[in-house]
Short mmCIF file of C-alpha atoms in Angstrom, two decimals:
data_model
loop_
_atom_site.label_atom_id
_atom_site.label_comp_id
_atom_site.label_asym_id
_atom_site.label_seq_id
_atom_site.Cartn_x
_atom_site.Cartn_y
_atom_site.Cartn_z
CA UNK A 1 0.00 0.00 0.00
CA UNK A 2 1.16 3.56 -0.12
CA UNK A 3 1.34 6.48 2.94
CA UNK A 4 2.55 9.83 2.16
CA UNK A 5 2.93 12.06 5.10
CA UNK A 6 3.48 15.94 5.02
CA UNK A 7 3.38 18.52 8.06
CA UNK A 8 0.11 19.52 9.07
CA UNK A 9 0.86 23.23 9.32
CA UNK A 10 3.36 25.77 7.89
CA UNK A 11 3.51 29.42 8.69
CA UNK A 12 5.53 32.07 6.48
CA UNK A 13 5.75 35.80 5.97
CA UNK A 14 4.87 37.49 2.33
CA UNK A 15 7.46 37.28 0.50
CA UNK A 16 9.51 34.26 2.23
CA UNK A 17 10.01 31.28 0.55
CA UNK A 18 9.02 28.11 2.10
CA UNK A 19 8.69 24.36 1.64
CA UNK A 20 6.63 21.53 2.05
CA UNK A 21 7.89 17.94 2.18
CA UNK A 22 6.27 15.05 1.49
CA UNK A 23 7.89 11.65 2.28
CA UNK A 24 6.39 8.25 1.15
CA UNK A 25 6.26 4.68 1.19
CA UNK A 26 5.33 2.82 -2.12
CA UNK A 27 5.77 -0.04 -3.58
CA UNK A 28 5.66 1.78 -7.15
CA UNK A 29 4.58 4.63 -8.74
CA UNK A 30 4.21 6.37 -11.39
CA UNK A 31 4.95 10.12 -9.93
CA UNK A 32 4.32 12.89 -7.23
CA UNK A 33 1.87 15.61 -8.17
CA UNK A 34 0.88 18.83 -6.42
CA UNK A 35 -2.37 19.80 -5.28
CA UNK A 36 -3.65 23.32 -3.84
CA UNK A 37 -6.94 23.49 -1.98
CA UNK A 38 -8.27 27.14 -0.68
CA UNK A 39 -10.68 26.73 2.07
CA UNK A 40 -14.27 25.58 0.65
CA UNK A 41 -12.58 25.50 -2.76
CA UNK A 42 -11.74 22.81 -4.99
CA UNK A 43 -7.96 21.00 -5.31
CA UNK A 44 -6.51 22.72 -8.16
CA UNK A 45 -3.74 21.19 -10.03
CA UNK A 46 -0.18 22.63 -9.75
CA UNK A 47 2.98 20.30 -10.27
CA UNK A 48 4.20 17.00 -11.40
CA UNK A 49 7.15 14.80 -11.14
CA UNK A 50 7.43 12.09 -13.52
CA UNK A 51 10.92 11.70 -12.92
CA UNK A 52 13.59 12.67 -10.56
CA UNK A 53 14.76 16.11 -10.11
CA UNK A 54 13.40 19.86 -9.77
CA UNK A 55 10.14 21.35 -12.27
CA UNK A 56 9.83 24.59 -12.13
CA UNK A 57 6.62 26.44 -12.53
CA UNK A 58 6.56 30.44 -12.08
CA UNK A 59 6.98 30.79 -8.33
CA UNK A 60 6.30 27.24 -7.66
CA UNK A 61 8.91 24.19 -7.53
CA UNK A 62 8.83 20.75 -7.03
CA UNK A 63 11.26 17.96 -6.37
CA UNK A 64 11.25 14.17 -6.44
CA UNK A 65 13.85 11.71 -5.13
CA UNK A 66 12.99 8.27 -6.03
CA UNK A 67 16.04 7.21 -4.57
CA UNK A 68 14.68 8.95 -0.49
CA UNK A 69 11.53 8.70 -1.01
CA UNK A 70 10.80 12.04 -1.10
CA UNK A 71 9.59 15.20 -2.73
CA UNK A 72 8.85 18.63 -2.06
CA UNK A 73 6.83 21.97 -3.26
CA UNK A 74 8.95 24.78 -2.77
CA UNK A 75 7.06 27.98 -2.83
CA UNK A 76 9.00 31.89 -3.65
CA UNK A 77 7.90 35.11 -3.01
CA UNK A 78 4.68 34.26 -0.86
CA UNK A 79 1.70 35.92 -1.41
CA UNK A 80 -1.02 35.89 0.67
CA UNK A 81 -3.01 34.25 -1.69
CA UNK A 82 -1.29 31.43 -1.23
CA UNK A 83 -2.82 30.66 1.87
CA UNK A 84 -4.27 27.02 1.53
CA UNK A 85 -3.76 23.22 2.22
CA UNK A 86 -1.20 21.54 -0.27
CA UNK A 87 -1.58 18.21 -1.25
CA UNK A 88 0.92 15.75 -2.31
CA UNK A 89 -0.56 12.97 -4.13
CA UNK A 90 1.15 9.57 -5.94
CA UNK A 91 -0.30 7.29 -8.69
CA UNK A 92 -0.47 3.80 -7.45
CA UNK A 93 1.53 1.63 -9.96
CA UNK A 94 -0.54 -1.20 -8.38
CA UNK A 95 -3.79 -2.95 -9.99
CA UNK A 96 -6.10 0.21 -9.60
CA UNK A 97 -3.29 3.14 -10.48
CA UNK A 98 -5.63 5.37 -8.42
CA UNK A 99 -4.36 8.53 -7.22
CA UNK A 100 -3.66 8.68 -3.38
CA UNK A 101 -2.99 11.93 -2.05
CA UNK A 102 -1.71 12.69 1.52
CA UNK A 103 -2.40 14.01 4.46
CA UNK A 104 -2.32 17.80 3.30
CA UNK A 105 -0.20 21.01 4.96
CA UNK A 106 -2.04 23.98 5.51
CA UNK A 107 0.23 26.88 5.00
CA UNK A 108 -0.43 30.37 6.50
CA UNK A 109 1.08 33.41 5.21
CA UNK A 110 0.87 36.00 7.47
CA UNK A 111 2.01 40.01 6.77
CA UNK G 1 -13.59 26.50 -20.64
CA UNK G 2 -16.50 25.60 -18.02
CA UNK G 3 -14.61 23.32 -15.48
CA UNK G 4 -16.18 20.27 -13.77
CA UNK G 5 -19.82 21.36 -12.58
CA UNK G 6 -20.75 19.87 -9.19
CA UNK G 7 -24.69 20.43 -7.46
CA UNK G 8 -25.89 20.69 -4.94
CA UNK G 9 -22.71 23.19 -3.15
CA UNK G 10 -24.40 22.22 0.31
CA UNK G 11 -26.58 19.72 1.93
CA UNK G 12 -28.04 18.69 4.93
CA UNK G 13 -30.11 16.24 5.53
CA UNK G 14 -31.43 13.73 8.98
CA UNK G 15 -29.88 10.37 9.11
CA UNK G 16 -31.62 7.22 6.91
CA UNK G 17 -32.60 10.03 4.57
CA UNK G 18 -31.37 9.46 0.73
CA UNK G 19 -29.22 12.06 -1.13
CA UNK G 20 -27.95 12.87 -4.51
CA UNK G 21 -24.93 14.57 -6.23
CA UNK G 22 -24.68 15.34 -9.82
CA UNK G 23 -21.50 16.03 -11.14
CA UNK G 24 -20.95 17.38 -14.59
CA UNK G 25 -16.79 17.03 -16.19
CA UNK G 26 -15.80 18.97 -18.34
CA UNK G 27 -16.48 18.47 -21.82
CA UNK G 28 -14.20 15.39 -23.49
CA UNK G 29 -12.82 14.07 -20.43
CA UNK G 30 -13.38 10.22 -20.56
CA UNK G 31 -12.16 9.70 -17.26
CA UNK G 32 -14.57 10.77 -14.22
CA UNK G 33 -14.12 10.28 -10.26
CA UNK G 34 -15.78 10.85 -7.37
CA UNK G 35 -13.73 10.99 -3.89
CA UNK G 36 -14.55 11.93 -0.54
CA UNK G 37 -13.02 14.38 1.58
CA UNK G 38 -13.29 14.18 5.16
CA UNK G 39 -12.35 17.51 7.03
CA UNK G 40 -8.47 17.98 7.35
CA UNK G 41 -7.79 14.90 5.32
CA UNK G 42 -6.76 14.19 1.48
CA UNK G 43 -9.54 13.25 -1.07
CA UNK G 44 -10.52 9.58 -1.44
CA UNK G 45 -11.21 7.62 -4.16
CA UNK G 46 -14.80 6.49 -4.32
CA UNK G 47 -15.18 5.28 -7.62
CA UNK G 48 -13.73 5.95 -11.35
CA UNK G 49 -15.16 5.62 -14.56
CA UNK G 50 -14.02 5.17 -17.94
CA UNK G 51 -16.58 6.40 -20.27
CA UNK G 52 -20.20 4.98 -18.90
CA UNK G 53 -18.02 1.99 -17.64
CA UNK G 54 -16.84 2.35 -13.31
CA UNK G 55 -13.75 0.71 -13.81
CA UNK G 56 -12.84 1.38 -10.08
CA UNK G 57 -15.36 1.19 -7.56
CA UNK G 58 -13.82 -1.15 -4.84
CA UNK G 59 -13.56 2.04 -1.96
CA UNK G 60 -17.10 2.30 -2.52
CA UNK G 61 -19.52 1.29 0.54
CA UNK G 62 -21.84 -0.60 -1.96
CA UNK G 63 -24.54 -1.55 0.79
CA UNK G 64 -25.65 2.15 0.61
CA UNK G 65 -23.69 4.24 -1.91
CA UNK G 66 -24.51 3.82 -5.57
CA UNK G 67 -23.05 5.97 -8.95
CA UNK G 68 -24.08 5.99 -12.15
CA UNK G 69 -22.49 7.71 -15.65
CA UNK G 70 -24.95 7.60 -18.78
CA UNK G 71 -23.87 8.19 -22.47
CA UNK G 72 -20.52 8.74 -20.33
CA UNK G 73 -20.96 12.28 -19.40
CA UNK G 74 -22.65 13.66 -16.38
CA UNK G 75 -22.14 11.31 -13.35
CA UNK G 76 -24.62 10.91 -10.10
CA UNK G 77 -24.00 9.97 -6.31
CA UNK G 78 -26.12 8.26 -4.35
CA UNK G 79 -26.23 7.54 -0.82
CA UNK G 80 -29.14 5.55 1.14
CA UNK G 81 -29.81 5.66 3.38
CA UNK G 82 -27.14 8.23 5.27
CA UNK G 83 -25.52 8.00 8.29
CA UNK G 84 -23.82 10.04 10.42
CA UNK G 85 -20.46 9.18 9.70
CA UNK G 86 -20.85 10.40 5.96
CA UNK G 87 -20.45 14.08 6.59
CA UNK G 88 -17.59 15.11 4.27
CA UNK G 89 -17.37 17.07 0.77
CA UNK G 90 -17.93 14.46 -1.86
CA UNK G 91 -15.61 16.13 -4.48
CA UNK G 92 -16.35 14.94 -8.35
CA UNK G 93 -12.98 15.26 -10.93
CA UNK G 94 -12.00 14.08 -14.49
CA UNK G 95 -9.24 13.60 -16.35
CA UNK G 96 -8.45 13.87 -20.33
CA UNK G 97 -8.05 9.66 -19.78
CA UNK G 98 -6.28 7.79 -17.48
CA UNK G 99 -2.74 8.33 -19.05
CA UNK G 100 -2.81 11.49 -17.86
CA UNK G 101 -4.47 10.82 -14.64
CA UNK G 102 -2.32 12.72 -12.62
CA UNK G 103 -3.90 15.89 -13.93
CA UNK G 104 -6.89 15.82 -12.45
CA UNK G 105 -9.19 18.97 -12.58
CA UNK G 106 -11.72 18.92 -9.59
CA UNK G 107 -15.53 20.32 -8.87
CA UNK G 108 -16.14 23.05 -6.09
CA UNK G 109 -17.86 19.65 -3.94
CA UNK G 110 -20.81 18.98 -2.10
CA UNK G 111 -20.36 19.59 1.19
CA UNK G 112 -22.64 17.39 3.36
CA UNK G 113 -24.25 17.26 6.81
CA UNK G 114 -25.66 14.53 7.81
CA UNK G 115 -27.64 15.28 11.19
#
């Protein structure tokens, strides 16, 4: 089965930069993606990491290491509209290659 | 582009009552899913179709929950009866097709009460 875990809460300043890790455990799969989700809103697409390494994205990054089992979204020049739960999410390389997403990190960006 | 459609935006209803989510993807996505979200939690995966076909349906709670997809377009949710313990936003998404199913462009929800 797979378990992704991220922190529950981050806290930055506009203008920071600040990132969100998200370590698994998988027996396979097919890449990390990035979800945002605005309070009430709906999980908006914003990265994904088919292989190893950094994508880049306007102010957004993200990062995959197979190899650690990890990944991040790395996130510049905070705004406070970027106030909102992140969710990493993997595709199961299993028999259903559903998408499983974790636990979420709500980020606050305070003035 | 209209993104995925989801109605009713809030419900409540009393326990053993029946309810109903319609979900509409947007237009030439084959791929259609409905998860759940329970509050400070990730979405889960209810059910997935292909087309009109639910190729995906085994975290579904099939003694009360039932989904349909006709001519492979708009999609309905059904619970019945409900029970306390399905409060949640019942989130509806699609995908071009499942190749590129980690793209997956999501509804507003239906966020429900169940009292």
């Amino acid at each position: 089965g797979q378990s992704l875990e991220q922190p529950s809460e981050v806290t930055a300043v506009e203008g920071a930069i600040v990132q969100i890790n998200c370590t698994y455990q998988t027996s396979g799969f097919y890449g990390l993606s990035w979800y945002q989700q605005h309070d009430g809103g709906a999980p908006t697409f914003l990265s994904y990491n088919a292989l190893d390494g950094l994508e880049e994205t306007g102010r957004f990054s993200s990062f995959l290491s197979r190899s650690d089992s990890y990944g991040y979204l790395l996130l510049q020049e905070l705004q406070m509209k970027d106030s909102a739960s992140y969710f990493c999410a993997v595709r199961d390389r299993g028999a259903t290659n559903k998408l499983i997403f974790g636990t979420g990190t709500l980020l606050a960006v305070q003035p | 582009e209209a993104g995925v459609v989801q109605s009713p935006r809030y419900k409540i209803i009393e326990k053993k009552q029946p309810v109903a989510f319609w979900c509409n993807p947007i237009s030439g996505h084959n791929t259609l899913y409905w998860y759940r979200q329970n509050l400070g939690q990730g979405p889960e995966l209810l059910i997935r179709y292909e087309n009109e076909e639910a190729v995906d349906d085994s975290q579904l709670p099939k003694d009360r929950f039932s989904a349909e997809r006709l001519k492979g377009v708009d999609s309905t949710l059904k619970i019945q009866p409900a029970e306390l313990g399905d409060s949640a936003v019942y989130l509806c998404a699609s995908s071009v097709n499942r190749v590129s199913e980690n793209i997956q462009y999501f509804g507003a929800g239906t966020r429900l009460s169940v009292l």
